[in-house]
Coordinates of C-alpha atoms in Angstrom, one line a residue:
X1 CA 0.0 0.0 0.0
X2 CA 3.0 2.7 0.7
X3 CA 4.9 1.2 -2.2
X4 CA 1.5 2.5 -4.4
X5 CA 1.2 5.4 -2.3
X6 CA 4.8 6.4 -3.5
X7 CA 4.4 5.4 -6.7
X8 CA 0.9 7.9 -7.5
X9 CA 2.7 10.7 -6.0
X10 CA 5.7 10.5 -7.8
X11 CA 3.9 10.1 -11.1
X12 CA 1.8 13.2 -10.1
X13 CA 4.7 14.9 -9.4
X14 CA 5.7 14.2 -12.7
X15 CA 2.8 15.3 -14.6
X16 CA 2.9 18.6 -12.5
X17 CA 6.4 19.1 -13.7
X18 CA 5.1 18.6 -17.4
X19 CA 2.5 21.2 -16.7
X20 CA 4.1 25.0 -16.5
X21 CA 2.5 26.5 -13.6
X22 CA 0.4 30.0 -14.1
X23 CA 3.6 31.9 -13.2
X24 CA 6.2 30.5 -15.3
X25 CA 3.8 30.7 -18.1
X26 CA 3.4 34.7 -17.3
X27 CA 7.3 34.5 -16.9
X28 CA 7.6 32.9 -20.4
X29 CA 5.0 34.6 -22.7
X30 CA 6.6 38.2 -20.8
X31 CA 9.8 37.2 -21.6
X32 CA 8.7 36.0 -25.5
X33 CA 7.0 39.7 -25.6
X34 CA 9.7 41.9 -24.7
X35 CA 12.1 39.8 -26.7
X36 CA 9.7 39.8 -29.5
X37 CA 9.4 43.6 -29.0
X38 CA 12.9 44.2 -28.8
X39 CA 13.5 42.0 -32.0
X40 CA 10.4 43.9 -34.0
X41 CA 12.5 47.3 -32.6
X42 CA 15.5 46.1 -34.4
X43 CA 13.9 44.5 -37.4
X44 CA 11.8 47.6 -38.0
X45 CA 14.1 49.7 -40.6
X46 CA 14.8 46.9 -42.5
X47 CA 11.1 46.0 -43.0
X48 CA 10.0 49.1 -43.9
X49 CA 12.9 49.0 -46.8
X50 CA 11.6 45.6 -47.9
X51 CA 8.2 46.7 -47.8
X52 CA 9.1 49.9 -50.2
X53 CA 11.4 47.8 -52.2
X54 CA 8.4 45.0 -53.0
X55 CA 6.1 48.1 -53.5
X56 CA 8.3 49.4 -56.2
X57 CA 9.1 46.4 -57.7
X58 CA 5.0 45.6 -58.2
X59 CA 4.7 49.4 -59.4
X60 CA 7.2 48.8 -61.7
X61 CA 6.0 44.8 -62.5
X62 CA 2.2 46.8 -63.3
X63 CA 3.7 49.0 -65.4
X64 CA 5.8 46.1 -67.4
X65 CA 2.6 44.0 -67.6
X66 CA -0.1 47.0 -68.6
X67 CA 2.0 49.1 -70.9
X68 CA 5.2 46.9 -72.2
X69 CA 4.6 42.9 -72.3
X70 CA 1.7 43.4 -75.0
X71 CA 2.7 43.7 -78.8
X72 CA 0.4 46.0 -79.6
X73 CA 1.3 48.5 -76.8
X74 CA 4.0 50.0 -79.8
X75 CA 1.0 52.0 -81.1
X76 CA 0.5 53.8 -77.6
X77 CA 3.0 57.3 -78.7
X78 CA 0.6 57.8 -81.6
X79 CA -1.9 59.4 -78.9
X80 CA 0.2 62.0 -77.6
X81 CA 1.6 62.4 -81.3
X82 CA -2.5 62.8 -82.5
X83 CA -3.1 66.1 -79.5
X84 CA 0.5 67.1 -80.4
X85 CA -1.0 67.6 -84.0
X86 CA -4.2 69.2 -83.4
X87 CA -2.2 72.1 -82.0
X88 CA 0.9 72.5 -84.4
X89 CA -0.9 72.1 -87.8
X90 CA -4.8 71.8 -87.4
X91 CA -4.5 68.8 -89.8
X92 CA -7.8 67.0 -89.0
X93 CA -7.0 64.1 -91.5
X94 CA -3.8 62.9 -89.4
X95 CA -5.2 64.0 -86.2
X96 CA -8.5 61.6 -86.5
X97 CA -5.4 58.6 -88.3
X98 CA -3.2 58.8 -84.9
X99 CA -6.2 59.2 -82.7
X100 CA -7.9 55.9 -84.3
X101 CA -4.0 54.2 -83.8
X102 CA -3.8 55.8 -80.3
X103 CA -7.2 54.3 -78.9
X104 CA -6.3 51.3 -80.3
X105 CA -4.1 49.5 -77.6
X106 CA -6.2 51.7 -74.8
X107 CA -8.9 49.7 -76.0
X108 CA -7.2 46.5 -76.0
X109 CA -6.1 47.5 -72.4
X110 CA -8.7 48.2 -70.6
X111 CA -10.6 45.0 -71.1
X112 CA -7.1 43.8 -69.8
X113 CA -7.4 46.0 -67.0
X114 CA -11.3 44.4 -66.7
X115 CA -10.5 41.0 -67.3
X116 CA -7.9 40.9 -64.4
X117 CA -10.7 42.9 -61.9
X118 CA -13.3 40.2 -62.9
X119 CA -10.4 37.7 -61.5
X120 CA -11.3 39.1 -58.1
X121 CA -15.0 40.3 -58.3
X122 CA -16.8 36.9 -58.9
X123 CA -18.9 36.4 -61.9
X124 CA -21.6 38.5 -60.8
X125 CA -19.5 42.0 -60.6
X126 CA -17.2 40.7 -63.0
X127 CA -20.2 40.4 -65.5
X128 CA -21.4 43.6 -64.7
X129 CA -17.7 44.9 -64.6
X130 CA -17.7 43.7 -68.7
X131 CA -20.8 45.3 -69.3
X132 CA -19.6 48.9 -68.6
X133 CA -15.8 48.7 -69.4
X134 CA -16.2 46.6 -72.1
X135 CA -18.1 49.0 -74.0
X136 CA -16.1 51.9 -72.6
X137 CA -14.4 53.2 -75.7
X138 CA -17.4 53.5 -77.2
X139 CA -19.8 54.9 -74.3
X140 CA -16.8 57.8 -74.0
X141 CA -16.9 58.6 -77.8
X142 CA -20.8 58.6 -78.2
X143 CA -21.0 61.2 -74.9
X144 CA -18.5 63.4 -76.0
X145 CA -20.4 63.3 -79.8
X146 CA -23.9 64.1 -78.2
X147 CA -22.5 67.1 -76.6
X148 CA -21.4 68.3 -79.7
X149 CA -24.6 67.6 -81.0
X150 CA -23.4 65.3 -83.5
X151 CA -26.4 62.6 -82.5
X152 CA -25.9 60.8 -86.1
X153 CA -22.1 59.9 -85.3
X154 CA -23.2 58.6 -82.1
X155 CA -26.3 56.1 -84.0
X156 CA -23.7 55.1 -86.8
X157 CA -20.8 54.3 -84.3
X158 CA -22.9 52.4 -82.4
X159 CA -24.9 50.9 -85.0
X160 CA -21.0 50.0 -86.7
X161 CA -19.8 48.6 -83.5
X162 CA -22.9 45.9 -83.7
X163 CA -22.6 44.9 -87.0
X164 CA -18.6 44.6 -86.7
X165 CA -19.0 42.5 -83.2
X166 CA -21.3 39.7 -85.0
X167 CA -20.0 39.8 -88.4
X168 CA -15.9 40.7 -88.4
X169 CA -15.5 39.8 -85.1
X170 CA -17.7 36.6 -84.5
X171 CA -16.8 35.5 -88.1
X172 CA -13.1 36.1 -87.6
X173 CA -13.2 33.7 -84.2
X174 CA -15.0 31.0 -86.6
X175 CA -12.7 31.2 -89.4
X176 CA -9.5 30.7 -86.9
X177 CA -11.2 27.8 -84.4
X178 CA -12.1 26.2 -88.0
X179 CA -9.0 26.1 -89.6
X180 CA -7.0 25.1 -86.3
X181 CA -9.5 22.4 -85.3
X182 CA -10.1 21.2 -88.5
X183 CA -12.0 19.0 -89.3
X184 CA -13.5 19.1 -86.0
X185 CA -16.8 20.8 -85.7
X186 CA -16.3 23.5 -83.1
X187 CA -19.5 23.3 -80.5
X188 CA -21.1 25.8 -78.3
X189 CA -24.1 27.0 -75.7
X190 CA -26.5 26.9 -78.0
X191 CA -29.5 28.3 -75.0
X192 CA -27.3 30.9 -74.3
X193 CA -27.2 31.8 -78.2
X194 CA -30.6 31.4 -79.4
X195 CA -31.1 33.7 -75.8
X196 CA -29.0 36.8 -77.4
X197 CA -30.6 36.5 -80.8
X198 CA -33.6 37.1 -79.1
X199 CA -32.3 40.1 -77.1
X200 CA -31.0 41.4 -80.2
X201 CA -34.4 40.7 -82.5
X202 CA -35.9 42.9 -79.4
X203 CA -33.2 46.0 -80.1
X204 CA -34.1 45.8 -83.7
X205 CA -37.7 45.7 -82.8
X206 CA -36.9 48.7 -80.4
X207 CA -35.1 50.2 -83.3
X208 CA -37.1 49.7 -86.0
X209 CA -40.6 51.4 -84.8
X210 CA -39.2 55.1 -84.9
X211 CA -37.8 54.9 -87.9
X212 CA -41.2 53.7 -89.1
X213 CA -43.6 55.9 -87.2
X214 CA -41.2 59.1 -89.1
X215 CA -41.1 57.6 -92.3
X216 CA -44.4 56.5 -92.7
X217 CA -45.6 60.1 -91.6
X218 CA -47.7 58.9 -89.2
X219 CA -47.3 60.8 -85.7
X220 CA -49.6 62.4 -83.9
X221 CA -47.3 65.0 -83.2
X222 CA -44.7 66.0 -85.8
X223 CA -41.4 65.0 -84.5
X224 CA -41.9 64.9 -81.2
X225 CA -44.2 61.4 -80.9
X226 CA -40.9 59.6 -82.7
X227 CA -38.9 61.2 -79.6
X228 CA -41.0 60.3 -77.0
X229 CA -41.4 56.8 -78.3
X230 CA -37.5 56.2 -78.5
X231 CA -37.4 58.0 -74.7
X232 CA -40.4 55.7 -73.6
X233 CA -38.9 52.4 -75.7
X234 CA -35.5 52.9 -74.5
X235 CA -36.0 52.8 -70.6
X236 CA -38.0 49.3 -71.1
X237 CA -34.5 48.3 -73.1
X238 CA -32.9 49.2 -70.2
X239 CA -35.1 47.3 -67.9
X240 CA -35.0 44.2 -70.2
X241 CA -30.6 44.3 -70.2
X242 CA -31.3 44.3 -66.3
X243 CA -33.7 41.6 -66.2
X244 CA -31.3 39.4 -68.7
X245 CA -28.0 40.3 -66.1
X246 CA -29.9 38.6 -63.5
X247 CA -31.1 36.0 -66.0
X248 CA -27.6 35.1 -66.9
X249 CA -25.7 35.7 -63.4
X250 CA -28.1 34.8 -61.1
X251 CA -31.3 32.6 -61.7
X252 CA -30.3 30.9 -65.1
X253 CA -26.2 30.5 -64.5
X254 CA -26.5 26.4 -65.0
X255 CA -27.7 27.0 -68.9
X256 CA -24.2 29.2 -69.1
X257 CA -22.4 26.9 -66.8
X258 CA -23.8 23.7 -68.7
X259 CA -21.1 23.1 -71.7
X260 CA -17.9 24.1 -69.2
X261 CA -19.1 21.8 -66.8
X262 CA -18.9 19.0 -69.0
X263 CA -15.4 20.3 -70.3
X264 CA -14.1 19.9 -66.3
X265 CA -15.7 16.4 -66.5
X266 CA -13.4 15.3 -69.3
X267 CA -10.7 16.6 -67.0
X268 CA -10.1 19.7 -70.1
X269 CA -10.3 22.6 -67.5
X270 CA -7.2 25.3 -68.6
X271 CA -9.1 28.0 -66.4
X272 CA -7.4 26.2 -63.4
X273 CA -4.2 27.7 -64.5
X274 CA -5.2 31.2 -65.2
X275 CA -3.8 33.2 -62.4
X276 CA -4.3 37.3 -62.0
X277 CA -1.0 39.3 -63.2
X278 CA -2.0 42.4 -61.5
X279 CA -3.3 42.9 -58.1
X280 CA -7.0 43.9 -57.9
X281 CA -6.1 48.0 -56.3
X282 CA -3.7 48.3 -59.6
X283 CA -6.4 47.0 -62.3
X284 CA -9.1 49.6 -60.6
X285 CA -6.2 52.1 -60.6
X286 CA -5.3 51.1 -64.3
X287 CA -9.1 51.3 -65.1
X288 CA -9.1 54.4 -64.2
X289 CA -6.1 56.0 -66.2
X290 CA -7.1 54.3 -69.3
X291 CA -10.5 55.4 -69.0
X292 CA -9.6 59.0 -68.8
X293 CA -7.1 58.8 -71.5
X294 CA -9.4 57.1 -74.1
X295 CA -11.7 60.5 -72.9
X296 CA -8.9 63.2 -73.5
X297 CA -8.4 61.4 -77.0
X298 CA -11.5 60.6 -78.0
X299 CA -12.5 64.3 -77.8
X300 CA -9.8 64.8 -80.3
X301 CA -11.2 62.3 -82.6
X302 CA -14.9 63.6 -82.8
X303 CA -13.4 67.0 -82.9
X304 CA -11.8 65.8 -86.0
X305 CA -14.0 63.8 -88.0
X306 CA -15.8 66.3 -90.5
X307 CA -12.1 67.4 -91.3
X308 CA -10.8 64.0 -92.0
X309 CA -14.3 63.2 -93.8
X310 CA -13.8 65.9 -95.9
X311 CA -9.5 65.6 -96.4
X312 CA -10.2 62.1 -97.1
X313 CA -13.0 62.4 -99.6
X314 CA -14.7 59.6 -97.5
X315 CA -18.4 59.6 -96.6
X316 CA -19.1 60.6 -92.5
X317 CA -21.4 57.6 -92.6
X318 CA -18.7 55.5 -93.7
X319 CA -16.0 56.6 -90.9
X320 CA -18.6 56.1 -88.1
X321 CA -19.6 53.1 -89.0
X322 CA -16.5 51.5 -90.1
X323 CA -13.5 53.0 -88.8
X324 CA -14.6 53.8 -85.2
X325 CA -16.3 50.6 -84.1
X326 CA -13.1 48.4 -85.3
X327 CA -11.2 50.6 -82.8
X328 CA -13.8 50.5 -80.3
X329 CA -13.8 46.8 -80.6
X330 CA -9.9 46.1 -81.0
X331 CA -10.3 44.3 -77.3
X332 CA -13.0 42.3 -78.5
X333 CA -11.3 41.1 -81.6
X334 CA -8.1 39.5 -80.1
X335 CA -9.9 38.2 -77.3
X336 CA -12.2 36.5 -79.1
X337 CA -9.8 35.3 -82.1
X338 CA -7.5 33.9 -79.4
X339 CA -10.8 31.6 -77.6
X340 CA -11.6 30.3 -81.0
X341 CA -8.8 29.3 -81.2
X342 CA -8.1 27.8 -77.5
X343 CA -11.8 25.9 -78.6
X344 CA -13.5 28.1 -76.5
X345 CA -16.2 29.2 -78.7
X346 CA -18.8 30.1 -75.2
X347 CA -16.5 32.6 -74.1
X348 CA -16.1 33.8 -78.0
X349 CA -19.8 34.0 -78.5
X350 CA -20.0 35.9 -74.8
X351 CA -17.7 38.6 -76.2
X352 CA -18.9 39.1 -79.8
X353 CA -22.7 38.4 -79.1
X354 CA -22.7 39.4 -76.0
X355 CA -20.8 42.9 -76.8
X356 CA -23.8 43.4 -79.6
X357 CA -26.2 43.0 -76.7
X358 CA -24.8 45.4 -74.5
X359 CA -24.4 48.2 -77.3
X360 CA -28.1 47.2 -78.7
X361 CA -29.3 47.1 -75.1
X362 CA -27.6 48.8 -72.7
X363 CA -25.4 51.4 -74.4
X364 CA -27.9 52.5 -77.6
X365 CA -30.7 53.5 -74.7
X366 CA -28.3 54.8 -72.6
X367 CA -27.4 57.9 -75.0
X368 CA -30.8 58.1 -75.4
X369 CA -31.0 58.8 -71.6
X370 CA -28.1 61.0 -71.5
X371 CA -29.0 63.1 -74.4
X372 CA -32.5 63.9 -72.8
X373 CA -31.0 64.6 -69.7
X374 CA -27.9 67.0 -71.6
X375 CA -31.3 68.0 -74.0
X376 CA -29.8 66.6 -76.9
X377 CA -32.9 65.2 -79.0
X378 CA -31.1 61.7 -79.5
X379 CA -33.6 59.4 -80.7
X380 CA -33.6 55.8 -81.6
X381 CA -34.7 56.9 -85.1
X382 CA -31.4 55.6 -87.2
X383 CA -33.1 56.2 -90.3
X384 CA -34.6 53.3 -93.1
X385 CA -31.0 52.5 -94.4
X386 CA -29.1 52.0 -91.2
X387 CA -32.3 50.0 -89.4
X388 CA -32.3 47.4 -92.6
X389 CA -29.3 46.9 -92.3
X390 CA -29.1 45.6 -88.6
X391 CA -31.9 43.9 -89.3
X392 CA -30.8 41.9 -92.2
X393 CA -27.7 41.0 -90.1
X394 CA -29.2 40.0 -86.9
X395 CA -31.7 37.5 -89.5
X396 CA -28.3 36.1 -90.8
X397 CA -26.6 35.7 -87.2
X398 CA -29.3 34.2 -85.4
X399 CA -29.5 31.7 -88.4
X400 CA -25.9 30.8 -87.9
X401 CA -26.1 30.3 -84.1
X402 CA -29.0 28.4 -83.8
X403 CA -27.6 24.6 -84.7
X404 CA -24.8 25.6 -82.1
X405 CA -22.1 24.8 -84.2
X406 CA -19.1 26.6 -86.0
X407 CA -16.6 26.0 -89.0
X408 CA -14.7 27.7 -91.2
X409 CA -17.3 28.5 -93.6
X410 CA -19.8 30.5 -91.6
X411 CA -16.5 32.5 -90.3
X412 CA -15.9 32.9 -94.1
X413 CA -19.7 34.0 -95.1
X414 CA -19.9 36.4 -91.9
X415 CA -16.6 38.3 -93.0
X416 CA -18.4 38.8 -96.6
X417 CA -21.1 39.9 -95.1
X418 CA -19.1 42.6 -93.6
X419 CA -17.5 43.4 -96.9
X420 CA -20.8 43.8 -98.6
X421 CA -21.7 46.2 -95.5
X422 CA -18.6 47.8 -95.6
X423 CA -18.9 48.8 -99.1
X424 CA -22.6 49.8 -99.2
X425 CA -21.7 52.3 -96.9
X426 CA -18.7 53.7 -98.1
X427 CA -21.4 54.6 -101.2
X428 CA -23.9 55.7 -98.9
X429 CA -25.1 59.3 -98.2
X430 CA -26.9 60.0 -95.3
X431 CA -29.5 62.4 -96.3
X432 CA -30.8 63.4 -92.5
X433 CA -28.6 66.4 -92.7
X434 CA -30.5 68.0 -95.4
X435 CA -34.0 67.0 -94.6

């Protein structure tokens, strides 16, 4: 019984010297504090020199990634070089060229500058996010037009920047994802495309009344009913865009979801190794440069446009629909070239269709907003020429999209398409002027 007694004590003993006891613990954790104080006191200066050295080398990383690594960056001088111009010799001709070369790679950059943000936002922000930077170039140009009054610039940009987005654009990303997966038939969402085309038919639709209430002559009141109808027609545009964000993002995401799904099923999932290059404070920062310098030069390129039209012996019709939207869309065009070509074709028909949407939907009945607030009478009234001919080419799209399939050919028929566009409005004399 002592022998036991003995034994219990000692091993008690034992687990009490295992156990600190409250005041050696105090002891220990106030001796690891002032050390650790006295350490942090000497480690301090140094810290603070690696924290400014890694913040300069990420300034100076940014700066590489956004304004050196990409090719097309070597067109960037050309801006300064256009406002340069404009106040040495007045020479609106080269003033609107190196405006159009300046925009370019801004273009390209901010949906960059986007795509990196929407890395960090989610899809929901991120889709939203694409929805107002995407179309940014554009949105700038038509704003600083409708102050100068110049409301048919702003229909035929925008106009031009739908018809390139689903016919050089989309039929650009066919012809490429054809002839590198050939003979594989490239596949696609085909919900989410018939979806758009009917979003789009609906723009037409929205479109096409005005034009028909003013040129069949049948208002109630003389050019103000086709104002009030595009005013009135354009705010339920505006709700339908909304309704089809939350559509897409939020209720219906599986039907958008459906084809990648079965992609990471196969175990084909490259997305996994897409990683952001630029931290999320330096692409809102880099947002927010580009955005104001696509501004500054875009008011040189409206300023110039008449001139150039007239140096140039080219038809204003033909420069705003034409020229302008294939700068507007330069970020749409690589990006969507390069998913054909990844066999990608969702995320190409998400740029080039969905881009169309966002002009047809979102932007067109914006500047109608903005003009009525600035008291600009911009209308959705794009006269009988211009509303045929986004009508035809919706028809032919939504034809196109709705086996859900791609090839080579229908990239080769779309780009035609655009030719024959192309050319009937470098002919083309827009009469509204004079009427």
């Amino acid at each position: 019984m002592g022998s036991n007694k003995m034994e219990l004590a000692s091993e008690h003993i034992d687990l009490d010297s295992d156990e600190e006891s409250p005041l050696t613990l105090s002891q220990s954790a106030g001796a690891k504090q002032s050390f650790q104080f006295e350490a942090s006191h000497t480690i301090l200066p140094k810290s603070n020199t690696h924290v400014l050295r890694k913040l300069q080398y990420t300034a100076l990383h940014s700066l590489y990634v956004v304004l050196f690594k990409a090719k097309i960056n070597v067109l960037l001088p050309f801006g300064p070089l256009a406002v340069l111009l404009h106040y040495l010799t007045g020479r609106h001709g080269w003033v609107f060229f190196f405006s159009l070369l300046g925009i370019t790679p801004l273009a390209e950059r901010l949906g960059y500058a986007t795509e990196q943000l929407a890395c960090y936002t989610g899809n929901t922000v991120g889709g939203l996010l694409n929805a107002t930077f995407g179309n940014a170039t554009e949105m700038i140009i038509s704003i600083y037009a409708l102050k100068n009054g110049m409301i048919r610039v702003v229909q035929q940009s925008l106009l031009g920047s739908i018809l390139s987005n689903m016919l050089l654009v989309l039929g650009c990303a066919f012809f490429t994802g054809g002839i590198v997966h050939y003979p594989k038939v490239q596949r696609f969402n085909q919900t989410a495309a018939i979806v758009s085309s009917g979003l789009l038919l609906m723009a037409v639709m929205g479109i096409l009344f005005p034009a028909v209430l003013h040129f069949t002559h049948t208002e109630v009141h003389f050019g103000k009913s086709e104002l009030a109808l595009s005013r009135f027609s354009s705010c339920i545009m505006l709700v339908a865009y909304a309704s089809y964000l939350f559509f897409q993002l939020k209720s219906h995401a599986n039907l958008y979801d459906s084809v990648d799904e079965e992609r990471e099923n196969n175990g084909d999932d490259p997305d996994e190794e897409e990683v952001p290059e630029i931290t999320m404070w330096e692409a809102i920062a880099w947002l927010t440069i580009l955005t104001l310098w696509v501004s500054v030069l875009s008011g040189y390129l409206v300023d110039a446009i008449q001139g150039a039209s007239d140096s140039w012996n080219m038809p204003v019709s033909f420069i705003s629909v034409i020229l302008l939207p294939i700068v507007g869309n330069a970020a749409e065009h690589a990006s969507a070239i390069m998913f054909a070509m990844k066999d990608k074709l969702d995320i190409t028909l998400g740029v080039a269709i969905g881009s169309s949407t966002q002009i047809s939907m979102f932007v067109i009945p914006f500047c109608v907003v903005v003009g009525w607030i600035m008291g600009q009478p911009m209308d959705l009234n794009f006269q009988l020429f211009e509303t045929a001919t986004l009508f035809i080419t919706v028809l032919v799209v939504a034809f196109m999209l709705q086996e859900g399939t791609s090839n080579y050919f229908k990239g080769v028929m779309l780009i035609l398409c655009y030719l024959i566009v192309a050319a009937s409005f470098f002919v083309h004399v827009d009469k509204s002027d004079d009427e």
